[in-house]
Short mmCIF file of C-alpha atoms in Angstrom, two decimals:
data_model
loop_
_atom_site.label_atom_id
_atom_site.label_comp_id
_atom_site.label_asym_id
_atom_site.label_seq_id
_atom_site.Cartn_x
_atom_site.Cartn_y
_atom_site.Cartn_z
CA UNK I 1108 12.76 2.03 17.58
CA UNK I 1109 11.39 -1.57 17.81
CA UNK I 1110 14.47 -3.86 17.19
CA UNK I 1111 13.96 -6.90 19.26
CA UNK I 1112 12.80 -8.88 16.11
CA UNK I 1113 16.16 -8.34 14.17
CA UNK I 1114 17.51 -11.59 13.92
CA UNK I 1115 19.83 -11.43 10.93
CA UNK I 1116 21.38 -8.61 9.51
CA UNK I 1117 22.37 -11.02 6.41
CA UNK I 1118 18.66 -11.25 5.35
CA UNK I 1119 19.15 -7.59 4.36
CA UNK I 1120 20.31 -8.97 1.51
CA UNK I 1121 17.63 -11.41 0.27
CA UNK I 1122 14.68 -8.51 -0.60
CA UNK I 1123 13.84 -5.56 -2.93
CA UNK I 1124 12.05 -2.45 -1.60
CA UNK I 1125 9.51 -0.45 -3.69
CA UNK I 1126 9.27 3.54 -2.97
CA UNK I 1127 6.78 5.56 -4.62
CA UNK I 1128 8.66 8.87 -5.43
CA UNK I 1129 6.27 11.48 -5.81
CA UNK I 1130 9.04 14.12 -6.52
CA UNK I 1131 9.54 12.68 -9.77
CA UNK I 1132 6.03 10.84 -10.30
CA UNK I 1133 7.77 7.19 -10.45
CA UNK I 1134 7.88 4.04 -8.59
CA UNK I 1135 11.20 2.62 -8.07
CA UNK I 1136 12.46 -0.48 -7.43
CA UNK I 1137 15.53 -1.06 -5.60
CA UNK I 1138 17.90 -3.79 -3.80
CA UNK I 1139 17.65 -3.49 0.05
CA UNK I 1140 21.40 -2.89 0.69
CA UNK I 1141 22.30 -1.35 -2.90
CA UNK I 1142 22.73 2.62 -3.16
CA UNK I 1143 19.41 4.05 -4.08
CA UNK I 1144 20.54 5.78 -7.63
CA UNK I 1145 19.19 5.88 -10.78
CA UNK I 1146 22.17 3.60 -11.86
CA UNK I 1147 21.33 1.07 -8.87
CA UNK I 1148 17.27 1.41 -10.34
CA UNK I 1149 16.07 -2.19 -11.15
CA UNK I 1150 12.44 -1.32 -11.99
CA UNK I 1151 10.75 1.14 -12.57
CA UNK I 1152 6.85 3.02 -13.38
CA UNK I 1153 6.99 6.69 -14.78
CA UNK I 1154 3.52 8.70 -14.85
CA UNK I 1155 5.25 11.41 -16.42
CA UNK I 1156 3.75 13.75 -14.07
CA UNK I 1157 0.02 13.71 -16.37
CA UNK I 1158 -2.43 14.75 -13.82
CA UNK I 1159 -4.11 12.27 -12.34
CA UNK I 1160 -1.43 10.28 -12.74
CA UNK I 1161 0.83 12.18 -10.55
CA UNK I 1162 2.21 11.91 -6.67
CA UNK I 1163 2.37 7.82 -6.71
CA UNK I 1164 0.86 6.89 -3.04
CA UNK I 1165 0.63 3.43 -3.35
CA UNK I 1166 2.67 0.42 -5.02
CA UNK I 1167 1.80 -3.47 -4.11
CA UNK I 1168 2.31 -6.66 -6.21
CA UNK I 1169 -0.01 -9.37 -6.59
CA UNK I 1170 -0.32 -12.69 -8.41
CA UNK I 1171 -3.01 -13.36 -11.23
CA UNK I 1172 -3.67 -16.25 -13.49
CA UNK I 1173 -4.52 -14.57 -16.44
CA UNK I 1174 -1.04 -12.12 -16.29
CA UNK I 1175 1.20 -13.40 -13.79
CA UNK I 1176 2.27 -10.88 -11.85
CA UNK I 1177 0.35 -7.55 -11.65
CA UNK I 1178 1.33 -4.01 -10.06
CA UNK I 1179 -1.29 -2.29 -7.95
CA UNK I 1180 -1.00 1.52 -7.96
CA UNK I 1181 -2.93 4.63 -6.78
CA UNK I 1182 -1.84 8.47 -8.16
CA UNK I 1183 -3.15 11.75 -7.71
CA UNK I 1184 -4.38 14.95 -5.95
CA UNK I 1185 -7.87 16.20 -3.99
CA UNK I 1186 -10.40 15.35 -6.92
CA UNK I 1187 -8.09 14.03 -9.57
CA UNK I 1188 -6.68 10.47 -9.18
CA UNK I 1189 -6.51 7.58 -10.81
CA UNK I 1190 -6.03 3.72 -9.34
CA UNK I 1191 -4.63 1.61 -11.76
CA UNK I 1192 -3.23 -2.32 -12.53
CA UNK I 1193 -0.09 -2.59 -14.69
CA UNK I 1194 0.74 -5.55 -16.03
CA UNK I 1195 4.78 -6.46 -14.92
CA UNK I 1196 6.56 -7.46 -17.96
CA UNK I 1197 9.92 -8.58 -18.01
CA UNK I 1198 10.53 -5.01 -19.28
CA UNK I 1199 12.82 -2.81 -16.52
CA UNK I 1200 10.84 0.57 -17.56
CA UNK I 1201 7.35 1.10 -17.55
CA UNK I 1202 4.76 3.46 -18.33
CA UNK I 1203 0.99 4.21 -18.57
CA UNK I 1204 1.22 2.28 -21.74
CA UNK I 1205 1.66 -0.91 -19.86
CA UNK I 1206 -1.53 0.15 -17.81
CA UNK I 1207 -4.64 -3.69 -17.83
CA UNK I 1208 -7.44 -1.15 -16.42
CA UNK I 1209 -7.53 2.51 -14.42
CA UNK I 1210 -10.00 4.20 -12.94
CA UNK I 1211 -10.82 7.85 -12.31
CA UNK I 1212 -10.85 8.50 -8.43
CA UNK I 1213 -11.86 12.22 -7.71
CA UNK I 1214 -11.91 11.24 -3.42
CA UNK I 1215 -7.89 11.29 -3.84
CA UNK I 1216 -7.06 7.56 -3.53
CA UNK I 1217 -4.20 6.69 -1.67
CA UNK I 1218 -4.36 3.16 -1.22
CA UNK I 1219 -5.62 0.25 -3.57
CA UNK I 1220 -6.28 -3.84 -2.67
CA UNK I 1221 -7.23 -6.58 -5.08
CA UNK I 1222 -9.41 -9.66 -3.44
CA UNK I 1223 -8.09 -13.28 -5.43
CA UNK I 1224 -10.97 -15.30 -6.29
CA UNK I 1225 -13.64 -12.32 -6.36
CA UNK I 1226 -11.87 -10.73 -8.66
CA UNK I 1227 -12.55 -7.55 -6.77
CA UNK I 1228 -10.80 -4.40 -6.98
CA UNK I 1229 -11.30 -1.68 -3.31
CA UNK I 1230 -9.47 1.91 -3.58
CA UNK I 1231 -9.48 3.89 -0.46
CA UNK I 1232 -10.37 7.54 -1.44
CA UNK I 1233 -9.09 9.51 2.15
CA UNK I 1234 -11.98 11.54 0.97
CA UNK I 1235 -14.28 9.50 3.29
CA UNK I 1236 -14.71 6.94 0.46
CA UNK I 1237 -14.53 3.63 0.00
CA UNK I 1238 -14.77 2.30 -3.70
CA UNK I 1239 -15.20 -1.08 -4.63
CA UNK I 1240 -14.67 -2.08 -8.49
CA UNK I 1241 -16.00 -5.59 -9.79
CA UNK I 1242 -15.29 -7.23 -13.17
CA UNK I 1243 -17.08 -9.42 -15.99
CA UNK I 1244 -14.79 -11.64 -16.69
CA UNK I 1245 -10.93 -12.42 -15.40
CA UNK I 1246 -10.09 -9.03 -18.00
CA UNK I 1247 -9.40 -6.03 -15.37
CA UNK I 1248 -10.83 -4.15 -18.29
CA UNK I 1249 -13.66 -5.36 -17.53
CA UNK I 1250 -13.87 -3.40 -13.86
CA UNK I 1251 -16.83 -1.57 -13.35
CA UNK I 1252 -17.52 0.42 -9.47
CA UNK I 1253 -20.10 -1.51 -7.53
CA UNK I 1254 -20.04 -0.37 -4.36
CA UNK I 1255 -19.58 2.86 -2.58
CA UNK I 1256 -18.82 2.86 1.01
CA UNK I 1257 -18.51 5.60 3.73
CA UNK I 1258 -15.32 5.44 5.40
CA UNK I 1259 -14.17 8.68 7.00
CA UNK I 1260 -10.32 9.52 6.06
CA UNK I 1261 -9.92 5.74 4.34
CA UNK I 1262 -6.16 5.47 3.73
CA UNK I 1263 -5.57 1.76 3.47
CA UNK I 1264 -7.01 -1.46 2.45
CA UNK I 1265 -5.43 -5.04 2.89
CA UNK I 1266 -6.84 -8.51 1.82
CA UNK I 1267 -6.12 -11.31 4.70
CA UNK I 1268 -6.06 -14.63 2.80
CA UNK I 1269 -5.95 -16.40 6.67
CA UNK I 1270 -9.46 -15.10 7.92
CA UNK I 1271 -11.17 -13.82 4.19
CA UNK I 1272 -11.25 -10.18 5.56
CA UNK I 1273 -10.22 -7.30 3.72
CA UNK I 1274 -9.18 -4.48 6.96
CA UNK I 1275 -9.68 -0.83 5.79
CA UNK I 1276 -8.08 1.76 8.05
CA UNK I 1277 -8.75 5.80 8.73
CA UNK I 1278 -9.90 8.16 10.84
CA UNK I 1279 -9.40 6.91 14.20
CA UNK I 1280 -10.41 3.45 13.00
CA UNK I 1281 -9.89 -0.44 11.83
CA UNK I 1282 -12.67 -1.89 10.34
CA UNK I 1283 -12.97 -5.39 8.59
CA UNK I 1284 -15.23 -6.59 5.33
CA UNK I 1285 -16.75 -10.08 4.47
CA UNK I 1286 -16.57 -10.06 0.81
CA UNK I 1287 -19.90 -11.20 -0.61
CA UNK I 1288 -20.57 -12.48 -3.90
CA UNK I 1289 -17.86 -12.32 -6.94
CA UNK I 1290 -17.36 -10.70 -10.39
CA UNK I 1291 -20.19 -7.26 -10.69
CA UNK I 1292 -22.30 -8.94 -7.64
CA UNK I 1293 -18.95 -8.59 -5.29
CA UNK I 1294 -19.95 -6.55 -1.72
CA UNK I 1295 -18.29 -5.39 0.95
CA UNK I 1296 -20.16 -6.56 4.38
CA UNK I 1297 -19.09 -5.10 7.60
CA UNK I 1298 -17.56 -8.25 9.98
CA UNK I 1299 -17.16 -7.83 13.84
CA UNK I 1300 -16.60 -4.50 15.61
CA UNK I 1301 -14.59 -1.51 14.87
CA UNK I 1302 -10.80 -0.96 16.59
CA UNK I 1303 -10.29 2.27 17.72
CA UNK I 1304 -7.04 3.67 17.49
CA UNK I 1305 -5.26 7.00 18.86
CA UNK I 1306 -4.75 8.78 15.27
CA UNK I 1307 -5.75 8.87 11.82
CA UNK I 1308 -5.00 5.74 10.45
CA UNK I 1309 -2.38 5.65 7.16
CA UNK I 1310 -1.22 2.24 6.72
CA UNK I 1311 -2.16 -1.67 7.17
CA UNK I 1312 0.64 -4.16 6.03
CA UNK I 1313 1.00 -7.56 7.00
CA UNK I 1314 4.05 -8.62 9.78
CA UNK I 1315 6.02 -11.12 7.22
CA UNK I 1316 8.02 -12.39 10.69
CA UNK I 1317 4.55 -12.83 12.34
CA UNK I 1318 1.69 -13.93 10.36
CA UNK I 1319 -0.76 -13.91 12.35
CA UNK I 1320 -0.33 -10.66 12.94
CA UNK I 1321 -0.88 -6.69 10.74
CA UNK I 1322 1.05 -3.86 11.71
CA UNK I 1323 -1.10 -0.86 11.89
CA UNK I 1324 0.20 3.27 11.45
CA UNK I 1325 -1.37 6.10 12.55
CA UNK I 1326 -0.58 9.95 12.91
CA UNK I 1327 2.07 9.13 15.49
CA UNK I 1328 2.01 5.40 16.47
CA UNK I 1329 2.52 1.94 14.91
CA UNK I 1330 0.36 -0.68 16.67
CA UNK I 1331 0.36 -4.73 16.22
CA UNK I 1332 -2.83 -6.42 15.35
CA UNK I 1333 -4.35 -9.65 16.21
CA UNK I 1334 -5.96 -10.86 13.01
CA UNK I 1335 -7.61 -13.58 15.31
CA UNK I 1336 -8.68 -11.78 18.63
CA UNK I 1337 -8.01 -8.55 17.30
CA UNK I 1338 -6.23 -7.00 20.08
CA UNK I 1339 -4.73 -4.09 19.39
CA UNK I 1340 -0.57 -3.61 21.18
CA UNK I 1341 1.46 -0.39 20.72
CA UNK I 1342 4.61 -1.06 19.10
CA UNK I 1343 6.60 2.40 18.64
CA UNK I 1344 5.67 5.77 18.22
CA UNK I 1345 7.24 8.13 15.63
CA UNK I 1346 6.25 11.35 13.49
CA UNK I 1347 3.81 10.81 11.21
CA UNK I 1348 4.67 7.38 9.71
CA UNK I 1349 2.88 7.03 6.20
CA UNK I 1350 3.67 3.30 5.86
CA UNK I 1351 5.58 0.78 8.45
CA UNK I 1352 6.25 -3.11 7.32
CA UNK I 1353 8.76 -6.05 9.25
CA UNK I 1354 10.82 -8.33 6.44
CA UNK I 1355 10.27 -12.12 7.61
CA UNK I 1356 13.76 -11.91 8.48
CA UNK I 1357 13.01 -9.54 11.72
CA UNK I 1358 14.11 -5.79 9.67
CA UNK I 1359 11.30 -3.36 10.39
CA UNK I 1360 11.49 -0.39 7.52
CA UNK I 1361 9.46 2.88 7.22
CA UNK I 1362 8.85 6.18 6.09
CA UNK I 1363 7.43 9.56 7.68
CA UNK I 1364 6.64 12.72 6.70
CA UNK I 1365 9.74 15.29 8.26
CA UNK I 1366 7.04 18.26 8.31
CA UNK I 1367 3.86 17.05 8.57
CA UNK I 1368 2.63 21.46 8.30
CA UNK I 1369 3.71 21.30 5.16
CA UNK I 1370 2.06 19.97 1.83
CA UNK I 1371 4.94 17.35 0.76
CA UNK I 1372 4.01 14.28 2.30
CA UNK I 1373 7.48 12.11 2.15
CA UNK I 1374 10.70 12.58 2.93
CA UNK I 1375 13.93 11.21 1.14
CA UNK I 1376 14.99 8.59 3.46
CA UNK I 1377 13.55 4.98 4.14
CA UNK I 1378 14.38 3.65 7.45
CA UNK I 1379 15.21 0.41 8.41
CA UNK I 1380 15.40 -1.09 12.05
CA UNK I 1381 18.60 -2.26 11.68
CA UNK I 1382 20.22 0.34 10.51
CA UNK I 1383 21.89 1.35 7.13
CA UNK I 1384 18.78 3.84 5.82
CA UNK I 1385 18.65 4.89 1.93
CA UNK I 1386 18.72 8.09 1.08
CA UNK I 1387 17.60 10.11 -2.58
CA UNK I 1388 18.57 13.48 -2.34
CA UNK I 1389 15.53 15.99 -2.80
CA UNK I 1390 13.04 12.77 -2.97
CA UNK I 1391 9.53 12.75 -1.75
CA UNK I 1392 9.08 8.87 -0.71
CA UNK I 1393 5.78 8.30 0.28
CA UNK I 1394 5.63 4.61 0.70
CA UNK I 1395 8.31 2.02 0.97
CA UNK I 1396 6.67 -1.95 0.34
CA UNK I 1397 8.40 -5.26 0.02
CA UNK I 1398 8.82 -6.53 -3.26
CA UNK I 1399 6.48 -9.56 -2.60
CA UNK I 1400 3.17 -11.05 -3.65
CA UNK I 1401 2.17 -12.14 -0.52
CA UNK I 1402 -0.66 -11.56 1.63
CA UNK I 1403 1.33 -13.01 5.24
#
């Protein structure tokens, strides 16, 4: 695995790591080098399984004016799904009631981005659409759909504050958005040509020990982007990674999908490149994310 980055093992220490469990329909929050059990839990979402609102595939925090900081989340199965914003109190537990705004999402969202200043809201449906939400007024009540997009297999979204590009991948693709207009008359606006890659693509994060850069998984490869040039360089292969992110401090961590013929798609382990993986026994882990705001 890609290890040449690990330049500390004491920065394992410094971050939190955010799974979403679909097993059990919640997103957990844990420390890095703590055991990952209920006891060691430090936040947490339950859906209670409601439908819709089950199989968590995507957790991300973000920073608002109006609330501080604010949980982005996408749940659900093939024509029932929901993408939602949760307010993050100073409460440990929450639940749907601490739910700003949600949206029904029948194209089974599995990704969701939020662009500061627009105020605009872009879910990924991996049934071939994008959907882009826009609001009235700083309330994410207020969200209304805008926009639908055609994007074959879209899996992720991700906002670059350092170029003003929001990069959607799936398919066998990378594409990048201008974002035109703010509020209900926000648009997404296709910017500079497509990058082709060798599988379906599942995740965009950003490369916290190289900003410049995003780190891009498909089917069977994790590839380093040039936000600037956009060149595209192969960084490892692996089964079926369903999301892949490097810690400032050099750590690379990711999860796959053991049996990718079957219809679970986690396993219970995160990895981490330098060693010392967590393990929940009988957990489906979809995702694993830094517990960050940040965009680089």
């Amino acid at each position: 695995m890609d290890t040449s980055s690990d330049t500390s093992a004491a920065a394992a220490a410094t971050y939190k790591v955010a799974i979403t469990e679909q097993h059990s329909g919640r997103i957990l929050l844990f420390d890095r080098t703590a055991q990952w059990t209920d006891a060691n839990v430090r936040w947490s979402f339950s859906t209670g399984n409601a439908p819709g609102w089950d199989h968590p595939f995507e957790i991300r925090f973000r920073d608002t004016q109006r609330y501080g900081m604010i949980a982005l989340m996408t749940f659900g199965r093939p024509g029932e799904g929901r993408a939602a914003i949760v307010n993050v109190t100073g409460k440990a537990h929450l639940t749907r009631a601490d739910v700003l705004w949600s949206a029904r999402i029948t194209s089974y969202p599995h990704c969701v981005e939020r662009v500061p200043g627009a105020g605009t809201v872009v879910v990924a449906g991996s049934r071939d659409r994008l959907h882009v939400f826009g609001p009235s007024s700083s309330d994410p009540a207020t969200l209304k759909e805008v926009q639908t997009l055609e994007f074959t297999k879209a899996h992720a979204v991700l906002w670059d504050d350092q170029n003003g590009l929001l990069w959607v991948t799936g398919g066998t693709v990378v594409r990048s958005y201008r974002v035109t207009g703010t509020m209900r008359a926000a648009r997404l606006v296709k910017q500079g040509p497509d990058i082709a890659i060798a599988g379906n693509g599942h995740d965009l994060q950003p490369d916290y020990g190289r900003p410049g850069t995003l780190l891009v998984a498909d089917s069977h490869h994790v590839y380093s982007l040039d936000k600037k040039t956009r060149a595209l360089t192969p960084l490892v292969s692996m089964p079926y990674p369903k999301s892949y992110v490097r810690h400032e401090g050099g750590q690379s961590m990711w999860t796959t999908d053991p049996d990718g013929d079957d219809s679970v798609w986690g396993g219970p382990t995160v990895h981490f490149s330098a060693g010392g993986d967590r393990t929940r026994a009988g957990a489906q882990i979809y995702k694993a994310r830094l517990y960050t705001t940040r965009f680089h």
